[in-house]
PDB file of C-alpha atoms in Angstrom:
ATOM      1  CA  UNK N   1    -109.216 -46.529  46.489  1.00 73.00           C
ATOM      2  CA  UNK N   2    -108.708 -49.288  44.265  1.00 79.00           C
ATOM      3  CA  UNK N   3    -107.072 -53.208  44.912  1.00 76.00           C
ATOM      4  CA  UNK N   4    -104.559 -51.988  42.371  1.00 82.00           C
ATOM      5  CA  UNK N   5    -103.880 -48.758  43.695  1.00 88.00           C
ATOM      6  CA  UNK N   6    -102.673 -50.479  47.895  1.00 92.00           C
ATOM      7  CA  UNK N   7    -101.282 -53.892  45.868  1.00 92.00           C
ATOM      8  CA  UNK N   8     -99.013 -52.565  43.287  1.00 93.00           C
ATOM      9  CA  UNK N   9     -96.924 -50.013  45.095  1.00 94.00           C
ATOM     10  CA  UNK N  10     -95.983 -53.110  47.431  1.00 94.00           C
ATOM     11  CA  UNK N  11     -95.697 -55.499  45.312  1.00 94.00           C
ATOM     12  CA  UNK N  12     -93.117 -52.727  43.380  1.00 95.00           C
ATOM     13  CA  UNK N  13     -91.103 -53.013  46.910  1.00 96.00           C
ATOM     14  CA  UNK N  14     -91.250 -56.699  46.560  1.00 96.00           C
ATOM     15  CA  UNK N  15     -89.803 -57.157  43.603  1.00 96.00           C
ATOM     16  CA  UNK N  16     -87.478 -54.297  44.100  1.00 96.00           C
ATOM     17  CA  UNK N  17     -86.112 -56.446  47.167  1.00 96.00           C
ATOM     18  CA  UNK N  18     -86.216 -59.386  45.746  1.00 97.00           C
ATOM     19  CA  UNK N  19     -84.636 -59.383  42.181  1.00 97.00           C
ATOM     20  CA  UNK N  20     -81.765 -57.522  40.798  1.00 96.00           C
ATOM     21  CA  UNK N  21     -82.504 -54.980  37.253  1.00 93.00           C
ATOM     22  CA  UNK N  22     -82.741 -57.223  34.647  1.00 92.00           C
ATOM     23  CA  UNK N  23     -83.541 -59.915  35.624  1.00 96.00           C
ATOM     24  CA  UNK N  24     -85.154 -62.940  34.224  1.00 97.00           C
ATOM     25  CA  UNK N  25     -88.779 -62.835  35.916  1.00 98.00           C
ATOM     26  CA  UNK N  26     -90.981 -65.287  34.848  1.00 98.00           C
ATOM     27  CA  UNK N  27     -95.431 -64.460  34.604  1.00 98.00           C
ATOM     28  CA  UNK N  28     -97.959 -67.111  34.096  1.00 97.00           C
ATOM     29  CA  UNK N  29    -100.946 -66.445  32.653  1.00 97.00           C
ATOM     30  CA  UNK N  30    -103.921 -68.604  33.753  1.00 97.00           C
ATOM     31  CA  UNK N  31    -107.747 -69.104  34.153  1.00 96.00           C
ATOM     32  CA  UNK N  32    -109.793 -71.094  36.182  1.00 95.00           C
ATOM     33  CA  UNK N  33    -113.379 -71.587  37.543  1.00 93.00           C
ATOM     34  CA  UNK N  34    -114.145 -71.160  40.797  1.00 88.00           C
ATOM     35  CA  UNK N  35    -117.325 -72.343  42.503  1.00 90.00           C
ATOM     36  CA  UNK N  36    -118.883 -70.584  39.150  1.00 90.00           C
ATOM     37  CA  UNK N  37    -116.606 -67.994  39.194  1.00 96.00           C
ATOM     38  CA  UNK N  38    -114.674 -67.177  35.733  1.00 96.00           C
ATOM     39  CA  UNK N  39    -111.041 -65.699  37.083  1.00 96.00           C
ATOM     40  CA  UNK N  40    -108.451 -65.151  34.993  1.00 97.00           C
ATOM     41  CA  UNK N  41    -104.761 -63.839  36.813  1.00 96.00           C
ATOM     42  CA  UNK N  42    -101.180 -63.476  35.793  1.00 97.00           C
ATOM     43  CA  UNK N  43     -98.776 -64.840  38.573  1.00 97.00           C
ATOM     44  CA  UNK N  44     -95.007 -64.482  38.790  1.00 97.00           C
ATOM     45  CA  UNK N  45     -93.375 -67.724  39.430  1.00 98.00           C
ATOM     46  CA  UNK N  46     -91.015 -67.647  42.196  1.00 97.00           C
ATOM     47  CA  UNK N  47     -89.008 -70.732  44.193  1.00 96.00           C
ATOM     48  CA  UNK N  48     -91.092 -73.010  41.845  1.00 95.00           C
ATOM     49  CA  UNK N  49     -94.520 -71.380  42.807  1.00 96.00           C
ATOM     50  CA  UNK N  50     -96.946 -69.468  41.179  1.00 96.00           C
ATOM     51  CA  UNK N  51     -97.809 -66.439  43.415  1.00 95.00           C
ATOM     52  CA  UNK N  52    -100.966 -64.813  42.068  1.00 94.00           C
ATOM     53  CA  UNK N  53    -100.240 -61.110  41.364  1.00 95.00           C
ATOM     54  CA  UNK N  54    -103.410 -60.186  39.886  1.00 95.00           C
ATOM     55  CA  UNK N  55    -106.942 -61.212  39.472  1.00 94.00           C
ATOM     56  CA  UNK N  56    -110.095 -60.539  37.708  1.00 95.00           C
ATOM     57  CA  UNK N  57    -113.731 -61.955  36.994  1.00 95.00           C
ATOM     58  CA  UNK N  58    -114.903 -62.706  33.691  1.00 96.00           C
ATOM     59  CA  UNK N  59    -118.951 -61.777  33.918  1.00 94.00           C
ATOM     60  CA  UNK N  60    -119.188 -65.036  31.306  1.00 94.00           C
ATOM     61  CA  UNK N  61    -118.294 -68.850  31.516  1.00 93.00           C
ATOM     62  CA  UNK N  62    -115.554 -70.646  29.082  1.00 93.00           C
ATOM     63  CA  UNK N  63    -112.020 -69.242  28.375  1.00 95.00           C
ATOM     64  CA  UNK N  64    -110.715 -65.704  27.792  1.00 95.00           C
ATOM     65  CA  UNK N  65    -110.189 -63.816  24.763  1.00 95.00           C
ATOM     66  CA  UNK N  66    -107.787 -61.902  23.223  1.00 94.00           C
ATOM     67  CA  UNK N  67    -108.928 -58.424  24.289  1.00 96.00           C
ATOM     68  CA  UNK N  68    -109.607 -59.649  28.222  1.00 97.00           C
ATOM     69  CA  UNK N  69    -105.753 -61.185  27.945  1.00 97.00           C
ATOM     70  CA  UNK N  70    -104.383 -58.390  26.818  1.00 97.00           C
ATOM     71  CA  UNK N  71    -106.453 -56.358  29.152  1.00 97.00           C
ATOM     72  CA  UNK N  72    -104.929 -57.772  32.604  1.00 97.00           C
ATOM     73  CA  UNK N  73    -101.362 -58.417  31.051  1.00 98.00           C
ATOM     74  CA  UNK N  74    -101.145 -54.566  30.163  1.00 97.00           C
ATOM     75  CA  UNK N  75    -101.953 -53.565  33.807  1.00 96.00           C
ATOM     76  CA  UNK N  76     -99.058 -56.047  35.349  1.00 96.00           C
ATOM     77  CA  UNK N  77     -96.381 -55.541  32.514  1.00 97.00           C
ATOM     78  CA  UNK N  78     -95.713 -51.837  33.413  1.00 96.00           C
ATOM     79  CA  UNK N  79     -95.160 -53.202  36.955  1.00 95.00           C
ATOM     80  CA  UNK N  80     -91.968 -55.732  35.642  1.00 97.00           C
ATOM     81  CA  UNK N  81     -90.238 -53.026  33.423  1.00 95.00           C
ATOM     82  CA  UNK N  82     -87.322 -53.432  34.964  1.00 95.00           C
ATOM     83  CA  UNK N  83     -87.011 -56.940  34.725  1.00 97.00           C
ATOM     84  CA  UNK N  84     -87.057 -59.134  31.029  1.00 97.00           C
ATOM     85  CA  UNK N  85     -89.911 -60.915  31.304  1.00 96.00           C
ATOM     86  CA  UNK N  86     -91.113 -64.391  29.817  1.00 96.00           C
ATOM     87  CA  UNK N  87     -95.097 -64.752  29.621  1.00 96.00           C
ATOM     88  CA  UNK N  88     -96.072 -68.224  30.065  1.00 95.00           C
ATOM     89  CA  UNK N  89     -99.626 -69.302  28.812  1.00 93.00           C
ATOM     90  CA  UNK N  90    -101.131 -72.942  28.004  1.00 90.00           C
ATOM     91  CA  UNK N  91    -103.118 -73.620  24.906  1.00 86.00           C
ATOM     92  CA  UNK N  92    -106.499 -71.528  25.724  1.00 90.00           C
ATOM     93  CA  UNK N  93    -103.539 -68.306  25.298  1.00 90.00           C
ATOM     94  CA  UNK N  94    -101.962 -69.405  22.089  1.00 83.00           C
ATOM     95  CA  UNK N  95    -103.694 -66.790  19.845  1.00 82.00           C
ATOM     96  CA  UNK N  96    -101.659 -65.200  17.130  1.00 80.00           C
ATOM     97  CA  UNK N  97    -102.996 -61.877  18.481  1.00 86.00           C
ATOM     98  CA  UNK N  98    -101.515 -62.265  21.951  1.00 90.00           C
ATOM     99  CA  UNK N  99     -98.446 -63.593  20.624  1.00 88.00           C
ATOM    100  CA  UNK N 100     -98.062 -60.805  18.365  1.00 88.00           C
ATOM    101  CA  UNK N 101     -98.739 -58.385  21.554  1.00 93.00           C
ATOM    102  CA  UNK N 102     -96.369 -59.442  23.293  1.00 93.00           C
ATOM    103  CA  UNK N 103     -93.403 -59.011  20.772  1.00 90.00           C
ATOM    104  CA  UNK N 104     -94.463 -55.536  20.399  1.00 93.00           C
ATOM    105  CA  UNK N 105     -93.826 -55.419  24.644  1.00 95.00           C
ATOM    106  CA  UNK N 106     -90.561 -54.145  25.943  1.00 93.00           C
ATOM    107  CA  UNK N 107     -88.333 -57.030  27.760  1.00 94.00           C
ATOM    108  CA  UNK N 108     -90.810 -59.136  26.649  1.00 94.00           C
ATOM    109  CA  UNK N 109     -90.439 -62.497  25.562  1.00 93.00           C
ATOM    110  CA  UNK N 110     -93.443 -65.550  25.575  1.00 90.00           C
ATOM    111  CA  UNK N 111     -93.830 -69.260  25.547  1.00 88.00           C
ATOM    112  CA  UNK N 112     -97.380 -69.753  25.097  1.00 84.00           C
ATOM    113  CA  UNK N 113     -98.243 -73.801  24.403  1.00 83.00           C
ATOM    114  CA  UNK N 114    -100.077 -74.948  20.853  1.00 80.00           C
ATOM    115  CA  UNK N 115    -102.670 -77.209  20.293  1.00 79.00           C
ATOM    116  CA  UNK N 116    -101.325 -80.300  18.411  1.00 80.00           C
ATOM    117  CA  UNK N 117    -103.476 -79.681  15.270  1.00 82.00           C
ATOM    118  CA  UNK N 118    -101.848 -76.422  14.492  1.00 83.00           C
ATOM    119  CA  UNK N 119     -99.209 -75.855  11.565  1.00 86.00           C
ATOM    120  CA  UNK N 120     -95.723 -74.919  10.793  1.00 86.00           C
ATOM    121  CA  UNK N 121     -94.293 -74.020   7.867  1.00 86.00           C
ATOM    122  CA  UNK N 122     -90.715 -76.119   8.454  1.00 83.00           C
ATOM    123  CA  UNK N 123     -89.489 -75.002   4.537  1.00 85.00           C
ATOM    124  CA  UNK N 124     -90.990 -72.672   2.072  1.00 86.00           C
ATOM    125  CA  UNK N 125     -95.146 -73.459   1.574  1.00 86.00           C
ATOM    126  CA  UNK N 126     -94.494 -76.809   3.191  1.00 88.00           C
ATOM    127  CA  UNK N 127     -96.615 -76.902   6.106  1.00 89.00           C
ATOM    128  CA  UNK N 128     -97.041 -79.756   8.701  1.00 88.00           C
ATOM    129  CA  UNK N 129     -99.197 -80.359  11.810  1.00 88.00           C
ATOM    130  CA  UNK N 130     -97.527 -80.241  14.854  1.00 84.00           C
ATOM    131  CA  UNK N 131     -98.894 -84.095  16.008  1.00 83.00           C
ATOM    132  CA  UNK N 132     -96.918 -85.328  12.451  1.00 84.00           C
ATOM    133  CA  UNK N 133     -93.761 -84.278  13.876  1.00 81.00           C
ATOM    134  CA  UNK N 134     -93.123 -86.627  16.186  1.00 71.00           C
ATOM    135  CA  UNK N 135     -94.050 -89.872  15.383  1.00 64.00           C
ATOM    136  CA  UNK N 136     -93.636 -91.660  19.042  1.00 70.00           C
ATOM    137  CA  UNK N 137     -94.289 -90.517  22.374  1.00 73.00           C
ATOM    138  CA  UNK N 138     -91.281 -89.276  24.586  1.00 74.00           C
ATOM    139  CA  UNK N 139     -89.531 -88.016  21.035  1.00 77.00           C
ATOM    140  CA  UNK N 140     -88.824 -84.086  21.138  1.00 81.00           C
ATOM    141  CA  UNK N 141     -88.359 -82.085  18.112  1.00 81.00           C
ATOM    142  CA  UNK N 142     -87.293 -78.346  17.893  1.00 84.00           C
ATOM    143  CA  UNK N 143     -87.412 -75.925  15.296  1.00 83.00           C
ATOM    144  CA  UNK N 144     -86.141 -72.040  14.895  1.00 84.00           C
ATOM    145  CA  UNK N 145     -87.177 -69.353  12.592  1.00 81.00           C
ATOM    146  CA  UNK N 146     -90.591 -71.240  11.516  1.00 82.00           C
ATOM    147  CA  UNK N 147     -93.865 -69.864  10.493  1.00 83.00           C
ATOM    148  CA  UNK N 148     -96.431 -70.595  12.699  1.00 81.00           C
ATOM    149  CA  UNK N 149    -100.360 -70.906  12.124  1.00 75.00           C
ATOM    150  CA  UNK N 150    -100.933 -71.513   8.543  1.00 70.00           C
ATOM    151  CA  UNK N 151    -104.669 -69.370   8.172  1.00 69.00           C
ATOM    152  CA  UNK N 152    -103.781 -66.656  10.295  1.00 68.00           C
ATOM    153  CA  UNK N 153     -99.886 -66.771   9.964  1.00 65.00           C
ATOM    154  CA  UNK N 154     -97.596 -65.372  12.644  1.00 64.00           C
ATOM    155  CA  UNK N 155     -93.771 -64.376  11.936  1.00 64.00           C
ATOM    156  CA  UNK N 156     -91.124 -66.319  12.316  1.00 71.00           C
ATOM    157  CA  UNK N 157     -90.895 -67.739  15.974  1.00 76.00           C
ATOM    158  CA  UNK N 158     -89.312 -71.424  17.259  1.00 81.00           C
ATOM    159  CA  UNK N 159     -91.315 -74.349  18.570  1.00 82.00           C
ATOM    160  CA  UNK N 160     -90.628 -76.887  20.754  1.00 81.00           C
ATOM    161  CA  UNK N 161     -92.816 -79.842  21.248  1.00 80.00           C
ATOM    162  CA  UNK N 162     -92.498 -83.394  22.848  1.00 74.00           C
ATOM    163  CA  UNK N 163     -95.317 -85.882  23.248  1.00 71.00           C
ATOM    164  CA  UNK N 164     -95.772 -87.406  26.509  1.00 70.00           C
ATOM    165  CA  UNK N 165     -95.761 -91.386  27.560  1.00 62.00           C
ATOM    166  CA  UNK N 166     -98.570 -92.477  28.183  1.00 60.00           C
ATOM    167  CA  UNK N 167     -99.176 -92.204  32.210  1.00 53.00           C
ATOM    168  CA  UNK N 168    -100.977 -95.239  34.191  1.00 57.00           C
ATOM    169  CA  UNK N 169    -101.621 -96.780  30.692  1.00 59.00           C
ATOM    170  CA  UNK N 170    -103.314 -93.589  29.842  1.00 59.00           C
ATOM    171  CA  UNK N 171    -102.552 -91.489  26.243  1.00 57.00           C
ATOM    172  CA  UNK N 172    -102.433 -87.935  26.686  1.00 54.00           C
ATOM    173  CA  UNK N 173    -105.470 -86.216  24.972  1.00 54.00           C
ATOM    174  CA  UNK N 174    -104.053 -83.126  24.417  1.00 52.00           C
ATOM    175  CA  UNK N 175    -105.971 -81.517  21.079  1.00 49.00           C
TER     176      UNK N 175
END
């Protein structure tokens, strides 16, 4: 008997009880370390908490990849296929890989954070780096049907950004 095998049928019931077909249920993807241990989870976010739905150890130190991301995402997506789901990730998930994965993924829609040095392309073979686009902190900018990644390249997709205030006379550092 696995963890999977007693946790998923309830947490079916769960979510069965607690959200009507269709709708909007919201999964974060995360990873932290753990007095040495390397755990990565998805958790659905519900009444502004993130409940862990499922966990596993990565037998290394540093961030996930690709292949371990999409590993624990495919075992919790079948579990939300009657709800449209948005994947949330911060920048150690924004891999043109995983975001590519999850278009192909029924119901399946992502907002997965990029690293201020990566590129658009806002018109034909013009390309700019997201920290040029907004020139002082607190403006936003927002842009649909861009390219994003300029070596790798990913379809079209929209971004969103706004840079932070600075916080107790602290600049965010956010590469």
């Amino acid at each position: 008997m696995s963890f999977s095998s007693i946790w998923f049928p309830i947490l079916s019931i769960w979510l069965s009880l607690t959200f009507s077909p269709l709708s909007v249920l919201y999964l974060a993807i995360d990873r932290t370390e753990w007095t040495g241990v390397n755990l990565l989870f998805v958790s659905i976010i519900y009444q502004k908490r993130a409940i862990p739905i499922y966990v596993t150890i990565l037998q290394k130190k540093g961030a996930s990849n690709f292949l371990e991301q999409q590993e624990i995402l495919a075992k919790v997506l079948p579990l939300f296929s009657n709800y449209k789901k948005v994947v949330l990730g911060d920048r150690e998930f924004c891999s043109v890989g995983l975001a590519q994965w999850l278009r192909e993924q029924a119901e399946t829609y992502f907002c997965l954070r990029l690293k201020k040095n990566e590129y658009i392309e806002i018109e034909q073979n013009i390309w700019k780096q997201l920290k040029y686009l907004a020139p002082n902190s607190g403006v936003s900018f927002y842009f649909k049907g861009v390219k994003i990644t300029k070596t790798k390249g990913f379809a079209q997709g929209e971004v969103v950004g706004k840079w932070s205030r600075k916080y107790r006379d602290k600049k965010s550092s956010e590469d």
